[in-house]
mmCIF file of C-alpha atoms and ligand atoms in Angstrom:
data_model
loop_
_atom_site.group_PDB
_atom_site.id
_atom_site.type_symbol
_atom_site.label_atom_id
_atom_site.label_comp_id
_atom_site.label_asym_id
_atom_site.label_seq_id
_atom_site.Cartn_x
_atom_site.Cartn_y
_atom_site.Cartn_z
ATOM 1 C CA MET A 1 91.426 120.502 100.063
ATOM 2 C CA LYS A 2 90.993 117.373 97.610
ATOM 3 C CA ILE A 3 91.754 114.032 99.547
ATOM 4 C CA GLY A 4 93.275 110.851 97.992
ATOM 5 C CA ILE A 5 93.006 107.435 99.557
ATOM 6 C CA VAL A 6 94.888 104.399 98.788
ATOM 7 C CA GLY A 7 93.419 101.295 100.191
ATOM 8 C CA LEU A 8 89.478 101.266 100.321
ATOM 9 C CA GLY A 9 89.427 98.906 103.444
ATOM 10 C CA LEU A 10 88.318 99.513 106.881
ATOM 11 C CA ILE A 11 90.337 102.431 107.835
ATOM 12 C CA GLY A 12 90.680 104.136 104.239
ATOM 13 C CA GLY A 13 86.997 103.349 103.482
ATOM 14 C CA SER A 14 85.979 105.207 107.293
ATOM 15 C CA ILE A 15 88.212 107.979 106.417
ATOM 16 C CA GLY A 16 86.561 108.582 102.973
ATOM 17 C CA LEU A 17 83.030 108.337 104.542
ATOM 18 C CA ASP A 18 83.697 111.170 107.206
ATOM 19 C CA LEU A 19 85.914 113.329 104.942
ATOM 20 C CA ARG A 20 82.961 113.350 102.030
ATOM 21 C CA ALA A 21 80.321 114.016 104.733
ATOM 22 C CA LYS A 22 82.503 116.917 105.812
ATOM 23 C CA GLY A 23 82.503 118.302 102.168
ATOM 24 C CA PHE A 24 85.912 117.243 101.017
ATOM 25 C CA PRO A 25 86.230 115.866 97.655
ATOM 26 C CA VAL A 26 87.535 112.238 97.974
ATOM 27 C CA VAL A 27 89.344 110.057 95.207
ATOM 28 C CA GLY A 28 90.035 106.501 95.927
ATOM 29 C CA VAL A 29 92.461 104.069 94.462
ATOM 30 C CA SER A 30 92.040 100.156 95.227
ATOM 31 C CA ARG A 31 93.699 97.256 93.306
ATOM 32 C CA GLN A 32 90.137 96.084 92.499
ATOM 33 C CA ALA A 33 87.597 97.536 89.813
ATOM 34 C CA HIS A 34 84.758 96.135 91.762
ATOM 35 C CA ILE A 35 85.747 97.762 95.196
ATOM 36 C CA CYS A 36 86.213 101.184 93.331
ATOM 37 C CA GLN A 37 82.496 100.736 91.850
ATOM 38 C CA GLU A 38 81.126 99.779 95.399
ATOM 39 C CA ALA A 39 83.201 102.579 97.124
ATOM 40 C CA VAL A 40 81.439 105.157 94.913
ATOM 41 C CA ARG A 41 78.177 103.446 95.399
ATOM 42 C CA ARG A 42 78.377 103.627 99.098
ATOM 43 C CA GLY A 43 79.584 107.111 99.034
ATOM 44 C CA VAL A 44 82.986 106.425 100.443
ATOM 45 C CA VAL A 45 84.486 108.237 97.751
ATOM 46 C CA ASP A 46 83.442 110.688 94.903
ATOM 47 C CA SER A 47 85.662 108.658 92.180
ATOM 48 C CA ALA A 48 87.944 105.665 92.334
ATOM 49 C CA GLY A 49 90.010 103.497 90.333
ATOM 50 C CA ILE A 50 92.932 101.100 90.030
ATOM 51 C CA ASP A 51 95.555 103.609 88.934
ATOM 52 C CA LEU A 52 97.648 105.675 91.283
ATOM 53 C CA LYS A 53 97.685 108.301 88.599
ATOM 54 C CA LEU A 54 94.492 109.214 89.684
ATOM 55 C CA LEU A 55 95.841 111.053 92.616
ATOM 56 C CA ALA A 56 97.939 113.510 90.775
ATOM 57 C CA THR A 57 95.779 116.458 91.227
ATOM 58 C CA THR A 58 94.910 115.708 95.033
ATOM 59 C CA ASP A 59 96.237 117.639 97.821
ATOM 60 C CA LEU A 60 96.594 115.182 100.788
ATOM 61 C CA ILE A 61 96.771 111.402 100.460
ATOM 62 C CA PHE A 62 96.146 108.907 103.138
ATOM 63 C CA ILE A 63 98.027 105.544 102.382
ATOM 64 C CA CYS A 64 95.528 102.841 104.124
ATOM 65 C CA THR A 65 97.075 99.784 102.682
ATOM 66 C CA PRO A 66 98.504 97.005 105.122
ATOM 67 C CA ILE A 67 101.685 97.993 106.868
ATOM 68 C CA GLY A 68 103.780 95.779 104.640
ATOM 69 C CA ALA A 69 102.295 97.541 101.345
ATOM 70 C CA ILE A 70 102.997 101.268 102.746
ATOM 71 C CA VAL A 71 106.464 101.872 101.591
ATOM 72 C CA PRO A 72 106.009 99.921 98.079
ATOM 73 C CA THR A 73 102.984 101.909 97.417
ATOM 74 C CA VAL A 74 104.368 105.343 98.004
ATOM 75 C CA LYS A 75 107.625 104.465 95.616
ATOM 76 C CA GLN A 76 104.948 103.721 93.031
ATOM 77 C CA LEU A 77 103.020 106.761 93.851
ATOM 78 C CA VAL A 78 105.653 109.583 94.125
ATOM 79 C CA SER A 79 106.466 109.804 90.270
ATOM 80 C CA HIS A 80 102.937 110.801 89.845
ATOM 81 C CA LEU A 81 102.591 113.788 92.276
ATOM 82 C CA THR A 82 103.249 117.488 92.276
ATOM 83 C CA ILE A 83 105.891 118.456 94.917
ATOM 84 C CA ASP A 84 103.322 120.416 97.270
ATOM 85 C CA THR A 85 101.174 116.901 97.707
ATOM 86 C CA VAL A 86 101.013 115.849 101.158
ATOM 87 C CA LEU A 87 101.537 112.379 102.046
ATOM 88 C CA THR A 88 100.541 110.447 105.386
ATOM 89 C CA ASP A 89 99.901 106.812 106.234
ATOM 90 C CA VAL A 90 97.628 105.338 108.943
ATOM 91 C CA GLY A 91 99.933 102.151 109.714
ATOM 92 C CA SER A 92 99.711 100.871 113.429
ATOM 93 C CA VAL A 93 103.698 101.107 113.397
ATOM 94 C CA LYS A 94 105.444 104.204 112.807
ATOM 95 C CA THR A 95 109.329 104.202 112.965
ATOM 96 C CA ALA A 96 110.273 101.580 110.151
ATOM 97 C CA VAL A 97 107.367 103.390 108.027
ATOM 98 C CA VAL A 98 108.884 106.953 108.608
ATOM 99 C CA GLU A 99 112.241 106.034 108.329
ATOM 100 C CA ALA A 100 111.685 104.578 104.675
ATOM 101 C CA ILE A 101 109.309 107.125 103.453
ATOM 102 C CA VAL A 102 111.166 110.360 104.745
ATOM 103 C CA PRO A 103 113.848 110.061 102.116
ATOM 104 C CA LEU A 104 111.428 109.382 99.254
ATOM 105 C CA TRP A 105 109.161 112.304 99.887
ATOM 106 C CA GLN A 106 109.462 115.560 102.102
ATOM 107 C CA ASN A 107 106.014 116.428 102.339
ATOM 108 C CA PHE A 108 105.144 113.387 104.340
ATOM 109 C CA VAL A 109 104.075 112.942 108.172
ATOM 110 C CA GLY A 110 103.465 109.599 109.528
ATOM 111 C CA GLY A 111 100.001 108.931 111.403
ATOM 112 C CA HIS A 112 98.173 106.678 113.059
ATOM 113 C CA PRO A 113 94.124 106.586 113.944
ATOM 114 C CA MET A 114 93.581 104.593 117.177
ATOM 115 C CA ALA A 115 90.403 103.446 115.871
ATOM 116 C CA GLY A 116 89.249 100.248 114.343
ATOM 117 C CA ARG A 117 87.493 96.983 114.644
ATOM 118 C CA ALA A 118 88.302 92.988 114.050
ATOM 119 C CA GLU A 119 86.663 92.993 110.824
ATOM 120 C CA SER A 120 88.452 94.206 107.416
ATOM 121 C CA GLY A 121 87.967 95.497 104.136
ATOM 122 C CA LEU A 122 85.439 97.951 102.642
ATOM 123 C CA ASP A 123 82.392 96.324 104.027
ATOM 124 C CA ALA A 124 83.791 96.889 107.440
ATOM 125 C CA ALA A 125 84.122 100.721 106.983
ATOM 126 C CA GLU A 126 81.842 103.111 108.943
ATOM 127 C CA PRO A 127 80.803 106.484 109.578
ATOM 128 C CA ASN A 128 82.300 108.530 112.762
ATOM 129 C CA MET A 129 85.041 105.915 113.565
ATOM 130 C CA PHE A 130 87.528 108.287 114.798
ATOM 131 C CA ALA A 131 85.364 110.803 116.687
ATOM 132 C CA GLY A 132 86.579 111.306 120.030
ATOM 133 C CA LYS A 133 89.657 108.620 119.551
ATOM 134 C CA ALA A 134 93.160 109.555 119.491
ATOM 135 C CA TYR A 135 94.800 110.211 116.032
ATOM 136 C CA ILE A 136 98.667 110.473 116.426
ATOM 137 C CA LEU A 137 100.995 112.328 114.027
ATOM 138 C CA THR A 138 104.717 111.253 114.299
ATOM 139 C CA PRO A 139 106.800 114.206 112.578
ATOM 140 C CA THR A 140 110.735 114.126 112.302
ATOM 141 C CA ASP A 141 112.743 117.097 112.909
ATOM 142 C CA ALA A 142 112.828 117.739 109.067
ATOM 143 C CA THR A 143 108.770 117.585 108.637
ATOM 144 C CA PRO A 144 107.716 120.809 107.232
ATOM 145 C CA ARG A 145 104.967 122.708 109.758
ATOM 146 C CA ALA A 146 102.917 123.327 106.629
ATOM 147 C CA THR A 147 102.722 119.499 105.995
ATOM 148 C CA ILE A 148 101.693 118.832 109.646
ATOM 149 C CA GLU A 149 99.114 121.643 109.516
ATOM 150 C CA VAL A 150 97.499 120.145 106.095
ATOM 151 C CA VAL A 151 97.089 116.673 107.758
ATOM 152 C CA GLN A 152 95.718 118.309 111.335
ATOM 153 C CA ARG A 153 92.775 119.809 109.294
ATOM 154 C CA ALA A 154 91.663 116.462 108.113
ATOM 155 C CA ILE A 155 92.116 114.969 111.755
ATOM 156 C CA PHE A 156 89.954 117.731 113.085
ATOM 157 C CA ALA A 157 87.232 117.249 110.593
ATOM 158 C CA LEU A 158 87.215 113.510 111.545
ATOM 159 C CA GLU A 159 86.771 114.943 115.041
ATOM 160 C CA ALA A 160 89.639 112.931 116.393
ATOM 161 C CA LYS A 161 91.711 113.843 119.398
ATOM 162 C CA TYR A 162 95.125 115.073 117.957
ATOM 163 C CA TYR A 163 98.536 114.000 119.477
ATOM 164 C CA GLN A 164 101.987 114.303 118.030
ATOM 165 C CA CYS A 165 105.241 112.363 119.367
ATOM 166 C CA ARG A 166 108.318 110.859 117.755
ATOM 167 C CA PRO A 167 107.819 107.659 115.800
ATOM 168 C CA GLU A 168 109.809 105.538 118.362
ATOM 169 C CA ASP A 169 107.761 106.855 121.256
ATOM 170 C CA HIS A 170 104.718 106.071 119.243
ATOM 171 C CA ASP A 171 106.006 102.578 118.897
ATOM 172 C CA SER A 172 106.870 101.988 122.421
ATOM 173 C CA ALA A 173 103.518 103.386 123.730
ATOM 174 C CA VAL A 174 101.457 101.312 121.403
ATOM 175 C CA ALA A 175 103.379 98.319 122.183
ATOM 176 C CA TRP A 176 101.738 98.524 125.569
ATOM 177 C CA ILE A 177 98.046 99.410 124.885
ATOM 178 C CA SER A 178 97.610 97.949 121.379
ATOM 179 C CA HIS A 179 100.263 95.412 120.461
ATOM 180 C CA LEU A 180 100.710 93.518 123.752
ATOM 181 C CA PRO A 181 96.939 93.354 124.042
ATOM 182 C CA VAL A 182 96.688 91.535 120.707
ATOM 183 C CA PHE A 183 99.141 88.896 121.928
ATOM 184 C CA SER A 184 98.131 88.513 125.479
ATOM 185 C CA SER A 185 94.522 88.190 124.190
ATOM 186 C CA ALA A 186 95.589 85.445 121.477
ATOM 187 C CA SER A 187 97.452 83.665 123.917
ATOM 188 C CA LEU A 188 94.372 83.542 126.350
ATOM 189 C CA ILE A 189 92.262 82.026 123.447
ATOM 190 C CA SER A 190 95.274 79.578 122.716
ATOM 191 C CA ALA A 191 95.492 78.702 126.418
ATOM 192 C CA CYS A 192 91.961 77.722 126.729
ATOM 193 C CA LEU A 193 92.363 75.407 123.701
ATOM 194 C CA GLN A 194 94.786 73.636 125.951
ATOM 195 C CA GLU A 195 91.770 72.020 127.757
ATOM 196 C CA THR A 196 92.291 68.368 126.957
ATOM 197 C CA ASP A 197 88.948 67.101 128.417
ATOM 198 C CA PRO A 198 86.459 67.538 125.357
ATOM 199 C CA LYS A 199 83.485 67.546 127.769
ATOM 200 C CA ILE A 200 85.129 70.589 129.807
ATOM 201 C CA LEU A 201 86.020 72.512 126.511
ATOM 202 C CA ALA A 202 82.681 72.123 125.297
ATOM 203 C CA LEU A 203 81.142 73.411 128.683
ATOM 204 C CA ALA A 204 83.825 76.298 128.560
ATOM 205 C CA GLU A 205 82.640 77.273 124.937
ATOM 206 C CA ALA A 206 79.288 77.381 125.893
ATOM 207 C CA PHE A 207 79.541 79.205 128.954
ATOM 208 C CA ALA A 208 81.760 82.014 127.410
ATOM 209 C CA SER A 209 80.088 85.416 127.885
ATOM 210 C CA SER A 210 80.964 89.041 128.342
ATOM 211 C CA GLY A 211 84.142 88.472 130.182
ATOM 212 C CA PHE A 212 85.475 86.123 127.394
ATOM 213 C CA ARG A 213 84.191 88.347 124.590
ATOM 214 C CA ASP A 214 85.954 91.592 126.139
ATOM 215 C CA THR A 215 89.102 89.916 126.700
ATOM 216 C CA SER A 216 89.510 87.678 123.520
ATOM 217 C CA ARG A 217 88.268 90.353 120.954
ATOM 218 C CA VAL A 218 91.599 91.621 119.997
ATOM 219 C CA GLY A 219 93.265 88.325 120.028
ATOM 220 C CA GLY A 220 90.610 86.979 117.441
ATOM 221 C CA GLY A 221 91.055 89.789 115.072
ATOM 222 C CA SER A 222 92.989 89.830 111.619
ATOM 223 C CA PRO A 223 96.173 87.481 111.649
ATOM 224 C CA GLU A 224 97.631 89.809 108.994
ATOM 225 C CA LEU A 225 97.472 92.932 111.459
ATOM 226 C CA GLY A 226 98.837 90.824 114.450
ATOM 227 C CA MET A 227 101.741 89.640 112.139
ATOM 228 C CA MET A 228 102.605 93.113 111.029
ATOM 229 C CA MET A 229 102.679 94.375 114.574
ATOM 230 C CA ALA A 230 105.182 91.633 115.443
ATOM 231 C CA GLN A 231 107.402 92.064 112.586
ATOM 232 C CA TYR A 232 107.476 95.852 112.375
ATOM 233 C CA ASN A 233 107.418 96.773 116.354
ATOM 234 C CA GLN A 234 109.551 93.479 117.176
ATOM 235 C CA VAL A 235 111.699 95.396 120.038
ATOM 236 C CA ALA A 236 109.179 96.990 121.609
ATOM 237 C CA LEU A 237 106.584 94.169 121.471
ATOM 238 C CA LEU A 238 109.175 91.809 122.818
ATOM 239 C CA ARG A 239 109.925 94.286 125.836
ATOM 240 C CA SER A 240 106.409 94.673 126.700
ATOM 241 C CA LEU A 241 105.836 90.823 126.394
ATOM 242 C CA SER A 242 108.542 90.090 128.700
ATOM 243 C CA VAL A 243 107.129 92.261 131.495
ATOM 244 C CA TYR A 244 103.879 90.932 130.972
ATOM 245 C CA ARG A 245 105.355 87.168 131.312
ATOM 246 C CA SER A 246 106.946 88.540 134.668
ATOM 247 C CA GLN A 247 103.693 89.927 135.863
ATOM 248 C CA LEU A 248 102.085 86.703 135.217
ATOM 249 C CA ASP A 249 104.754 84.699 136.813
ATOM 250 C CA GLN A 250 104.204 87.010 140.099
ATOM 251 C CA VAL A 251 100.781 86.127 140.090
ATOM 252 C CA ILE A 252 101.423 82.518 139.855
ATOM 253 C CA ALA A 253 103.717 82.743 142.705
ATOM 254 C CA GLU A 254 101.168 84.709 144.826
ATOM 255 C CA ILE A 255 98.383 82.277 144.307
ATOM 256 C CA GLU A 256 100.874 79.203 144.801
ATOM 257 C CA GLN A 257 101.986 80.791 147.956
ATOM 258 C CA ALA A 258 98.376 81.793 149.021
ATOM 259 C CA ASN A 259 99.801 85.250 149.472
ATOM 260 C CA TRP A 260 96.235 86.770 149.212
ATOM 261 C CA THR A 261 97.463 90.176 150.864
ATOM 262 C CA ALA A 262 99.704 90.636 147.750
ATOM 263 C CA LEU A 263 97.036 89.475 145.193
ATOM 264 C CA GLU A 264 94.449 91.666 146.556
ATOM 265 C CA GLN A 265 96.845 94.592 146.525
ATOM 266 C CA ARG A 266 97.716 93.744 142.837
ATOM 267 C CA LEU A 267 94.122 93.875 141.967
ATOM 268 C CA GLN A 268 93.350 96.990 143.933
ATOM 269 C CA GLN A 269 96.275 98.665 142.036
ATOM 270 C CA THR A 270 95.088 97.508 138.667
ATOM 271 C CA GLN A 271 91.450 98.705 139.569
ATOM 272 C CA VAL A 272 92.820 101.853 140.245
ATOM 273 C CA ALA A 273 95.025 102.269 137.419
ATOM 274 C CA ARG A 274 92.589 101.117 134.560
ATOM 275 C CA PRO A 275 90.796 104.525 134.182
ATOM 276 C CA GLN A 276 94.036 106.367 133.563
ATOM 277 C CA PHE A 277 94.458 104.342 130.270
ATOM 278 C CA LEU A 278 90.621 104.875 129.247
ATOM 279 C CA SER A 279 89.388 108.294 130.625
HETATM 280 P P1 NAP B 1 91.960 96.410 105.164
HETATM 281 O O1 NAP B 1 90.542 96.530 105.752
HETATM 282 O O2 NAP B 1 92.520 95.126 105.049
HETATM 283 O O3 NAP B 1 92.291 97.614 104.086
HETATM 284 C C1 NAP B 1 93.424 97.527 103.729
HETATM 285 C C2 NAP B 1 93.051 97.600 102.008
HETATM 286 O O4 NAP B 1 94.439 97.866 101.314
HETATM 287 C C3 NAP B 1 92.513 96.757 101.690
HETATM 288 O O5 NAP B 1 91.151 96.721 101.504
HETATM 289 C C4 NAP B 1 93.201 96.562 99.980
HETATM 290 O O6 NAP B 1 92.308 97.047 99.100
HETATM 291 C C5 NAP B 1 94.378 97.217 100.068
HETATM 292 N N1 NAP B 1 95.859 96.367 100.254
HETATM 293 C C6 NAP B 1 95.781 95.174 100.596
HETATM 294 N N2 NAP B 1 97.098 94.619 100.428
HETATM 295 C C7 NAP B 1 97.539 95.496 99.567
HETATM 296 C C8 NAP B 1 98.763 95.557 98.879
HETATM 297 N N3 NAP B 1 99.700 94.369 98.977
HETATM 298 N N4 NAP B 1 99.038 96.589 98.213
HETATM 299 C C9 NAP B 1 98.154 97.730 97.922
HETATM 300 N N5 NAP B 1 96.998 97.558 98.602
HETATM 301 C C10 NAP B 1 96.714 96.574 99.426
HETATM 302 O O7 NAP B 1 92.612 96.842 106.495
HETATM 303 P P2 NAP B 1 92.711 98.020 107.732
HETATM 304 O O8 NAP B 1 92.382 97.271 108.961
HETATM 305 O O9 NAP B 1 92.018 99.182 106.957
HETATM 306 O O10 NAP B 1 94.168 98.457 107.919
HETATM 307 C C11 NAP B 1 94.885 99.540 106.828
HETATM 308 C C12 NAP B 1 95.818 99.953 107.706
HETATM 309 O O11 NAP B 1 95.479 100.570 108.916
HETATM 310 C C13 NAP B 1 96.982 99.089 108.212
HETATM 311 O O12 NAP B 1 98.219 99.885 107.996
HETATM 312 C C14 NAP B 1 96.775 99.134 109.708
HETATM 313 O O13 NAP B 1 98.221 99.027 110.229
HETATM 314 C C15 NAP B 1 96.186 100.312 109.987
HETATM 315 N N6 NAP B 1 95.169 100.374 110.957
HETATM 316 C C16 NAP B 1 94.477 99.254 111.327
HETATM 317 C C17 NAP B 1 93.413 99.702 112.331
HETATM 318 C C18 NAP B 1 92.502 98.505 112.634
HETATM 319 O O14 NAP B 1 91.996 98.357 113.569
HETATM 320 N N7 NAP B 1 92.244 97.553 111.572
HETATM 321 C C19 NAP B 1 93.507 100.616 113.370
HETATM 322 C C20 NAP B 1 94.389 101.610 112.789
HETATM 323 C C21 NAP B 1 95.225 101.707 111.841
HETATM 324 P P3 NAP B 1 92.102 96.394 97.747
HETATM 325 O O15 NAP B 1 92.155 95.222 97.648
HETATM 326 O O16 NAP B 1 90.852 97.040 97.429
HETATM 327 O O17 NAP B 1 93.240 96.987 96.786
#
């Protein structure tokens, strides 16, 4: 199975590294010639270029561009493909992407690897990024079974944990565990910056350690990625943010009222619940 990758950044580069390592031939397309050369030099792809026509002979193509560029890329790409070519994308939001691509290409299934890091670009690509992590496909009722099976083959080669759900269910679920954390973590950093005493702020910056590192990581990542989450998953994100705000209001009320019993129960519940999300 010959693999194509459009967008040789963090996710595209990491997919290329692992699939090549598993023996799949990989062709890459980037908008920049020097990235193509670098990707070949680093063993991310066997060959690469700036022309989408290079993917004409591939069997499975991963669209690994930012979310806003996925549909425009597919529109440019499809005229170069044979009818059997399978397309998938790796965008963090699925409903808007799937709805736009299904009318353009029958052999398409949306996908989302739940792996990543704050850095972006080819330099951030690394091997084994997907091993043991969830990789979700979001077929519609019209997606051919064979299309899903082709992408599944690659997902199993990445040693990821395979999941399948409807695009809307994916977006609701990731709003809770991926998109809400970006904005709660960003708000945490913004809140710290509201300290008006420069001496206290300097001390807070000096004292920040593992707790702040853990809780601020996703809020300190790529603004472009956060913007895409908000723009393309607006409804589900707003719902999760509203519930989060109401939880914060309850915490404030419990502390104001010195309701230590309620606060302790809350923290006991969250201590018990956290492993359910991370086991
Ligand atoms: P990235 O490192 O910035 O890579 C994206 C690549 O796409 C860039 O290196 C760029 O390559 C190309 N690109 C940028 N703008 C483009 C445009 N307008 N048209 C065509 N190509 C363009 O980003 P990433 O983190 O890999 O994210 C890629 C996709 O993965 C996104 O859809 C994101 O939602 C999804 N995702 C990200 C994460 C994460 O943690 N970062 C996790 C799961 C899924 P050239 O400049 O070389 O063309």
